[in-house]
mmCIF file of C-alpha atoms in Angstrom:
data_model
loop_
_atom_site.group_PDB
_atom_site.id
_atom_site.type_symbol
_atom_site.label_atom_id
_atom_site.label_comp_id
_atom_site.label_asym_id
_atom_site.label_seq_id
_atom_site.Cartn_x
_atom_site.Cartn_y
_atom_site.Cartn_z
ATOM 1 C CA UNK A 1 -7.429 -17.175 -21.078
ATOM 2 C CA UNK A 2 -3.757 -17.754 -21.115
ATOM 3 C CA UNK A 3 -1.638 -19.761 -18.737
ATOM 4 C CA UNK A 4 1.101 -18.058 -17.411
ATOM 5 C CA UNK A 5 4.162 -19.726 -15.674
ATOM 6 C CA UNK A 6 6.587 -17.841 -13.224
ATOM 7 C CA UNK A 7 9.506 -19.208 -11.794
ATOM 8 C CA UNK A 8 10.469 -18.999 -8.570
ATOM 9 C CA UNK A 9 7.815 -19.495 -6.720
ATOM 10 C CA UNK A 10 9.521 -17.657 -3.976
ATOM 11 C CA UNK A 11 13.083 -16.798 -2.648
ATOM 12 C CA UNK A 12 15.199 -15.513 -0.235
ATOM 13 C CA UNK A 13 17.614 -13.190 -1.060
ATOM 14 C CA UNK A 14 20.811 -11.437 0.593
ATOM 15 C CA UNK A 15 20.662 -7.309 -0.018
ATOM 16 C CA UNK A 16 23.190 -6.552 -2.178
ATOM 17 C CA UNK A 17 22.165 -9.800 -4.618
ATOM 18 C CA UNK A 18 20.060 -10.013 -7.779
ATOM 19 C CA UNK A 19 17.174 -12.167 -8.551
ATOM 20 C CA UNK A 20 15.753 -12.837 -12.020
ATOM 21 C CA UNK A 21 12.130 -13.819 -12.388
ATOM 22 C CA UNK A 22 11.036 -15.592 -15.670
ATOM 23 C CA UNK A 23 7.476 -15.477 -16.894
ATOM 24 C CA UNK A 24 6.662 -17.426 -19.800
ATOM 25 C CA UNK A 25 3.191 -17.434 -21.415
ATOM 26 C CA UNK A 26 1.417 -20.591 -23.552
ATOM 27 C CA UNK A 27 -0.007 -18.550 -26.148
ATOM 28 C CA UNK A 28 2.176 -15.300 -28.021
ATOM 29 C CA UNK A 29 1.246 -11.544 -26.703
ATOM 30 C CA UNK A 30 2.161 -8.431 -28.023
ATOM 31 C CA UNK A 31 2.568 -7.035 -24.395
ATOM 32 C CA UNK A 32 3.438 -8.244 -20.948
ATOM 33 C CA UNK A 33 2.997 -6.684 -18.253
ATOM 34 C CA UNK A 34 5.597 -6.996 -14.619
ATOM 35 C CA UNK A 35 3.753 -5.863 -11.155
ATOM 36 C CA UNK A 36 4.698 -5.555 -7.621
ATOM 37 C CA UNK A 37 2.449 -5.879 -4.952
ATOM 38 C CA UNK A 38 3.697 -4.780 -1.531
ATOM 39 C CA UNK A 39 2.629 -6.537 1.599
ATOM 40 C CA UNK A 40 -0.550 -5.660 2.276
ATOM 41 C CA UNK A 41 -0.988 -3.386 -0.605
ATOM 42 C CA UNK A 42 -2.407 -3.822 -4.090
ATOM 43 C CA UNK A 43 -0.528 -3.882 -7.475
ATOM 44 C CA UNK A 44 1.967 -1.342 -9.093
ATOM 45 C CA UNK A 45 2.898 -1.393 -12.684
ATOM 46 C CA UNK A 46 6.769 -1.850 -12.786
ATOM 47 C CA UNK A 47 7.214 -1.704 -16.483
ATOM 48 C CA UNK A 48 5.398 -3.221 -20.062
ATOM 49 C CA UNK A 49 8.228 -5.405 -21.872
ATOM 50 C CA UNK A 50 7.100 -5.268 -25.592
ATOM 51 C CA UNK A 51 9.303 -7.515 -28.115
ATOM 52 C CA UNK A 52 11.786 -6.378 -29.991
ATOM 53 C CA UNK A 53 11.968 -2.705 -27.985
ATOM 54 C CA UNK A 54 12.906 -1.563 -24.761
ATOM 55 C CA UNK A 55 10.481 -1.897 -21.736
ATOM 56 C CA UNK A 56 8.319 1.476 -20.580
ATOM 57 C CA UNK A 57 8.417 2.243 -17.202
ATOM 58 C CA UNK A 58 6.594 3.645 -14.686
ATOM 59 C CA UNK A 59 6.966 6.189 -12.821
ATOM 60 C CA UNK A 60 9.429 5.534 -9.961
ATOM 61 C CA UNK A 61 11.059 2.220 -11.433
ATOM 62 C CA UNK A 62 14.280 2.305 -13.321
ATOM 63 C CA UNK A 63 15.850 0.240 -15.944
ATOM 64 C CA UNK A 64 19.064 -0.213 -13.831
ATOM 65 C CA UNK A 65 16.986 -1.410 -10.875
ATOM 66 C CA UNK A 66 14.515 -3.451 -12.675
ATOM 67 C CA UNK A 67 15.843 -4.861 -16.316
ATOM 68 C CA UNK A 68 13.850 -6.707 -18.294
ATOM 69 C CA UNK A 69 14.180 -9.100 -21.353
ATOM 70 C CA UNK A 70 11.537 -9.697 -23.559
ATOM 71 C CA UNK A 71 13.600 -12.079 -26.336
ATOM 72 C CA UNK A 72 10.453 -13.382 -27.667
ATOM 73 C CA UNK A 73 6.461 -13.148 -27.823
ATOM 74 C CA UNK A 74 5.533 -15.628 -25.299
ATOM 75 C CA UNK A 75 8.388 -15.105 -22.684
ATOM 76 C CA UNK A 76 10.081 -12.325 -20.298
ATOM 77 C CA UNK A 77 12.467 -11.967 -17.451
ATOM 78 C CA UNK A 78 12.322 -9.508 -14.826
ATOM 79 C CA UNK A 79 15.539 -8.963 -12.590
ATOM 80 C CA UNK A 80 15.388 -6.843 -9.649
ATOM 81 C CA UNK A 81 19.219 -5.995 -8.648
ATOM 82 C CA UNK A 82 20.982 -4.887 -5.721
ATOM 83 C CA UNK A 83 18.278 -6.055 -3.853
ATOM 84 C CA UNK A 84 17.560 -4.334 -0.527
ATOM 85 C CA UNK A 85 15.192 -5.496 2.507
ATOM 86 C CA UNK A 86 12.279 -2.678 0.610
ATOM 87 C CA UNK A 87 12.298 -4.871 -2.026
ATOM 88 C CA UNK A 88 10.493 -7.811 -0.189
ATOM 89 C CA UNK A 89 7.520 -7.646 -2.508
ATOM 90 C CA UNK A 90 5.526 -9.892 -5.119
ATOM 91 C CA UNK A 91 6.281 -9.826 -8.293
ATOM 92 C CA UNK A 92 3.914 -10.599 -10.711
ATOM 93 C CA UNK A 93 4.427 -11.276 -14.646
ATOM 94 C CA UNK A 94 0.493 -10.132 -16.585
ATOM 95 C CA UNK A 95 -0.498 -10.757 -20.011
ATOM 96 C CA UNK A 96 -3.885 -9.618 -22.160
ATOM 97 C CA UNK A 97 -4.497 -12.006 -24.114
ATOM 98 C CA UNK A 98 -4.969 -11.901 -27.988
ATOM 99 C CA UNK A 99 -8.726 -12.444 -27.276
ATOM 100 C CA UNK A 100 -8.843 -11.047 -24.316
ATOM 101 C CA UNK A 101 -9.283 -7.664 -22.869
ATOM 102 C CA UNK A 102 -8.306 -8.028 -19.642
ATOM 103 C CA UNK A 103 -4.771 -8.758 -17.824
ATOM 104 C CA UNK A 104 -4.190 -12.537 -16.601
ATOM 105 C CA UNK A 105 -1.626 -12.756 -13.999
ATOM 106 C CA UNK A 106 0.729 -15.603 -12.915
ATOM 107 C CA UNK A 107 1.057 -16.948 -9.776
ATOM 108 C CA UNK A 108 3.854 -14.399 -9.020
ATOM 109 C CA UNK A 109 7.225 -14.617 -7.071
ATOM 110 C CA UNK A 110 7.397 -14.064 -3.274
ATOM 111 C CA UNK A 111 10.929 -12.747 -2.763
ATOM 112 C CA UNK A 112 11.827 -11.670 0.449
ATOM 113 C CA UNK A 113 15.339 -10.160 0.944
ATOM 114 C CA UNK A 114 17.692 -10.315 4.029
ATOM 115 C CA UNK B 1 -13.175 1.742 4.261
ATOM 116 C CA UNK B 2 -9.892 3.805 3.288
ATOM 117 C CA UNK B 3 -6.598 1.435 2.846
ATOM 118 C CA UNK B 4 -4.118 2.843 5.678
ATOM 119 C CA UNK B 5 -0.341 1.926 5.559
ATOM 120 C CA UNK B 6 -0.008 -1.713 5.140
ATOM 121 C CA UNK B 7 -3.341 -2.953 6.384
ATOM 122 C CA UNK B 8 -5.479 -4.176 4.189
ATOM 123 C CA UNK B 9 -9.016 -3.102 4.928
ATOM 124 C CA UNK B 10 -11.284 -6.244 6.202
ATOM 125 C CA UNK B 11 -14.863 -7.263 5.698
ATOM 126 C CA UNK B 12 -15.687 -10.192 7.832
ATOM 127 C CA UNK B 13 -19.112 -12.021 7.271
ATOM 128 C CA UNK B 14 -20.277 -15.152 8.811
ATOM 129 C CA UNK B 15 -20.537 -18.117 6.431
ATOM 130 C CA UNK B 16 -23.638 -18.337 4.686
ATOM 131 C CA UNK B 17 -24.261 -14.362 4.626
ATOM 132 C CA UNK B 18 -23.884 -12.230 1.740
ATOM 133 C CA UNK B 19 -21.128 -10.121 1.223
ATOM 134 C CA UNK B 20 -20.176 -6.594 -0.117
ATOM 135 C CA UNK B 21 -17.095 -5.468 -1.037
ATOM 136 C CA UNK B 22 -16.929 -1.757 -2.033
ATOM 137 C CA UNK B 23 -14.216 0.358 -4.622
ATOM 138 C CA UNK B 24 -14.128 3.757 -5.800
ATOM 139 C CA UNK B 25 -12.969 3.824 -8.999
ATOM 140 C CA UNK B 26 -10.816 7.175 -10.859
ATOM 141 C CA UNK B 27 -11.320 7.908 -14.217
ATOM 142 C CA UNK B 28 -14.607 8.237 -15.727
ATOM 143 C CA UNK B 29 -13.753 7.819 -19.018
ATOM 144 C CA UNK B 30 -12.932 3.873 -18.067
ATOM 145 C CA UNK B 31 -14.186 1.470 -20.599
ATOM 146 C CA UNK B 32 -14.328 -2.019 -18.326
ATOM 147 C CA UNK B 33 -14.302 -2.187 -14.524
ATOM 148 C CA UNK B 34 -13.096 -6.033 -13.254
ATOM 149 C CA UNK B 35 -13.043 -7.865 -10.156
ATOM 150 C CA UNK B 36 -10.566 -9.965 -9.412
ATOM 151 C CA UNK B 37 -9.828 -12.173 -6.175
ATOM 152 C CA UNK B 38 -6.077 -12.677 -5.113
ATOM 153 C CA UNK B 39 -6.103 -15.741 -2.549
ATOM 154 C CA UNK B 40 -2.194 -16.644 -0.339
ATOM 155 C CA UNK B 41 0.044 -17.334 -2.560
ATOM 156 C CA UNK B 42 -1.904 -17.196 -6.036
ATOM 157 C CA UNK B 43 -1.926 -14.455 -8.641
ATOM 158 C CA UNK B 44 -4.855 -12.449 -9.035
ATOM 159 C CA UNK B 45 -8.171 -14.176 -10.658
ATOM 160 C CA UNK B 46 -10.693 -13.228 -12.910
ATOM 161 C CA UNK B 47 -14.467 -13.163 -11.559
ATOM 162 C CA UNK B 48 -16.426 -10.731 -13.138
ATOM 163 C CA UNK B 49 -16.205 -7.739 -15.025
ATOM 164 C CA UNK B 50 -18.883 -5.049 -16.453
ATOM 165 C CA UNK B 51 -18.911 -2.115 -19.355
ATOM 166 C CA UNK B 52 -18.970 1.140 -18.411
ATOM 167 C CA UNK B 53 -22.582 1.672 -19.966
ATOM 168 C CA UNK B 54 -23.909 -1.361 -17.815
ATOM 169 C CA UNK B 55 -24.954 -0.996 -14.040
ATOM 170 C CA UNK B 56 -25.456 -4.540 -13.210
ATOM 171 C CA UNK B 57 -24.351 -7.751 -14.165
ATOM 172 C CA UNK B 58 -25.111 -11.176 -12.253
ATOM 173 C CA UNK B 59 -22.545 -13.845 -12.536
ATOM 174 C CA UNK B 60 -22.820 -17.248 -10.104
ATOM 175 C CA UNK B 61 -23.440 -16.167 -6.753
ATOM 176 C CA UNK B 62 -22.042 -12.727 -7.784
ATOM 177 C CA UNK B 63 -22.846 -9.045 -8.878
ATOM 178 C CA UNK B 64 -21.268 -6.375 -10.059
ATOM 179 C CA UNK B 65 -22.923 -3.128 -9.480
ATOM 180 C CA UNK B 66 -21.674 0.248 -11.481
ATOM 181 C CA UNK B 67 -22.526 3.754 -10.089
ATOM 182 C CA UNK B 68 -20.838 5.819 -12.376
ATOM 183 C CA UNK B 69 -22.420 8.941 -11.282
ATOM 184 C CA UNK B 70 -20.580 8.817 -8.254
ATOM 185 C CA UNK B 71 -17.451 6.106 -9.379
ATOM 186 C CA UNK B 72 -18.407 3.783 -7.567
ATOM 187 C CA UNK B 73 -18.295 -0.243 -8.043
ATOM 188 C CA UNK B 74 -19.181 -3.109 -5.846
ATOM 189 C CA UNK B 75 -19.329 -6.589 -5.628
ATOM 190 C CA UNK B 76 -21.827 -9.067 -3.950
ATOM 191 C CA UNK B 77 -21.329 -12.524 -2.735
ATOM 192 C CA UNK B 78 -24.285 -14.514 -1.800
ATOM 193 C CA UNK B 79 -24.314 -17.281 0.550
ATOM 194 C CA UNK B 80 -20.663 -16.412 1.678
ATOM 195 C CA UNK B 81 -18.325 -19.630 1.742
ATOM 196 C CA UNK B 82 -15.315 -20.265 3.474
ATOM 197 C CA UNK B 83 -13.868 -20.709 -0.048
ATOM 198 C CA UNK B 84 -14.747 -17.001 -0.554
ATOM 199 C CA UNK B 85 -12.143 -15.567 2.115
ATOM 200 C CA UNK B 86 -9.354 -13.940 -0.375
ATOM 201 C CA UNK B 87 -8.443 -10.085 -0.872
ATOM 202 C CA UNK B 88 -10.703 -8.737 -3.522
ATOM 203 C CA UNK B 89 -9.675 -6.177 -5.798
ATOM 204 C CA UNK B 90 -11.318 -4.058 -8.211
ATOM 205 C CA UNK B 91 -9.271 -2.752 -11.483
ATOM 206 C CA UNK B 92 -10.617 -0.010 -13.994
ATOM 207 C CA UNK B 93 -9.559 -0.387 -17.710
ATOM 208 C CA UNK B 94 -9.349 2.649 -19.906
ATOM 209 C CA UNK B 95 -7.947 4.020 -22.884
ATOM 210 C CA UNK B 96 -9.129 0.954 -25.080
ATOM 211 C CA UNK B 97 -7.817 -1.549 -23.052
ATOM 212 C CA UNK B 98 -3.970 0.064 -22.447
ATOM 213 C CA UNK B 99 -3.980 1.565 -18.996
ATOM 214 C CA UNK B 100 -5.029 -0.798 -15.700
ATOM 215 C CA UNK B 101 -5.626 0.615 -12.611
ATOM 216 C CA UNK B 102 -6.319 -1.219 -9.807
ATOM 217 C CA UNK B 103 -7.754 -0.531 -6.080
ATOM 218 C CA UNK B 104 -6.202 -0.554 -2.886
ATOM 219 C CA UNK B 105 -8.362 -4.217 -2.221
ATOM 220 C CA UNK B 106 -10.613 -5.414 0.307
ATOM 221 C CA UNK B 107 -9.551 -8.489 2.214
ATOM 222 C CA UNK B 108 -12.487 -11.024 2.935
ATOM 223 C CA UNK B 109 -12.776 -12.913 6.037
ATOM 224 C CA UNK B 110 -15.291 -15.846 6.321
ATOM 225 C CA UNK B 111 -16.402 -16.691 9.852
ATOM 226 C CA UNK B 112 -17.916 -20.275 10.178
#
């Protein structure tokens, strides 16, 4: 399966402030995937970033909230702006990989905004 | 049990007994149901997974049971370890592979 970095760990935030979250992957994927897992709660689809096009996105996100890069096939950035104290959440960066069929997840990104 | 607000719903089981962790699934047209378990501070892991036109599948110290007649997955841990304690969470795959749902998740408590 493929590794998955994310940086940061975790962070502390003032509202009002943005935060980007970098995932990058060992192996190239067509598609990665950003989560967010509320305390408590299990995960919720953000977006998919696929290269060289814009990002889909769920239902309930917004581009201008949550922008995402996706420069190459084995990294991505997800930045979560104007932050506000409801956006205290994990973030999680998922790939499939190429010989894979299900999603591998990083280690995510605690952020927690004050 | 039902996920309510923020709380997690928890299985406790004493250390050595087996355990078994329960998820209604959605669509029956899913393809691959997976099990994952998320432990503080970690990303979600891999543990097992089964096909839709399987109904069991033994992995070590773990099974996956499929009742598709009523959507209805579970996992089994034998001989519970403290190593086990985590928040399990189940995740249908459908659509070959494009759309991931996952559960509300089940946290695991080991008692020693």
């Amino acid at each position: 399966s493929a590794v998955i970095s994310q940086k940061p760990s975790r962070d502390i935030c003032q509202r009002g402030t943005s935060l980007t979250i970098q995932c990058q992957v060992d192996s190239q994927v067509t598609m990665m995937f950003w989560y967010r897992q509320q305390p408590g709660q299990s995960l919720t689809l953000i977006a998919t970033a696929n290269q060289g096009s814009e990002a889909t996105y769920e239902s309930g996100f917004v581009i201008d909230k949550f922008p995402i890069s996706r420069p190459n096939l084995t990294f991505s950035t997800l930045t979560v702006s104007n932050m506000s104290p409801e956006d205290s959440s994990i973030y999680l960066c998922s790939v499939v990989p190429g010989t894979g069929y299900y999603p591998t997840f990083g280690s995510g990104t605690r952020l927690t905004v004050v | 049990g039902e996920s309510v607000g923020l709380h997690l719903p928890t299985l406790s089981v004493q250390e050595g007994d087996n355990s078994i962790i329960n998820c209604a699934y959605s669509n029956s047209a899913s393809d691959y149901f997976i099990w994952y378990k998320q432990e503080s501070g970690k990303g979600p892991q891999f543990i097992i997974d089964i096909r839709s036109n399987m109904d069991k599948r033994q992995g070590q110290r773990v099974t996956v049971l499929l009742n598709k007649t009523v959507k209805h997955l579970s996992l089994q841990i034998a001989a519970t370890q403290p190593g086990d304690s985590a928040v399990y969470f189940c995740a249908e795959i459908g659509n070959y592979g494009q759309n991931f749902v996952f559960g509300p998740g089940t946290r695991l408590s080991v008692l020693p």
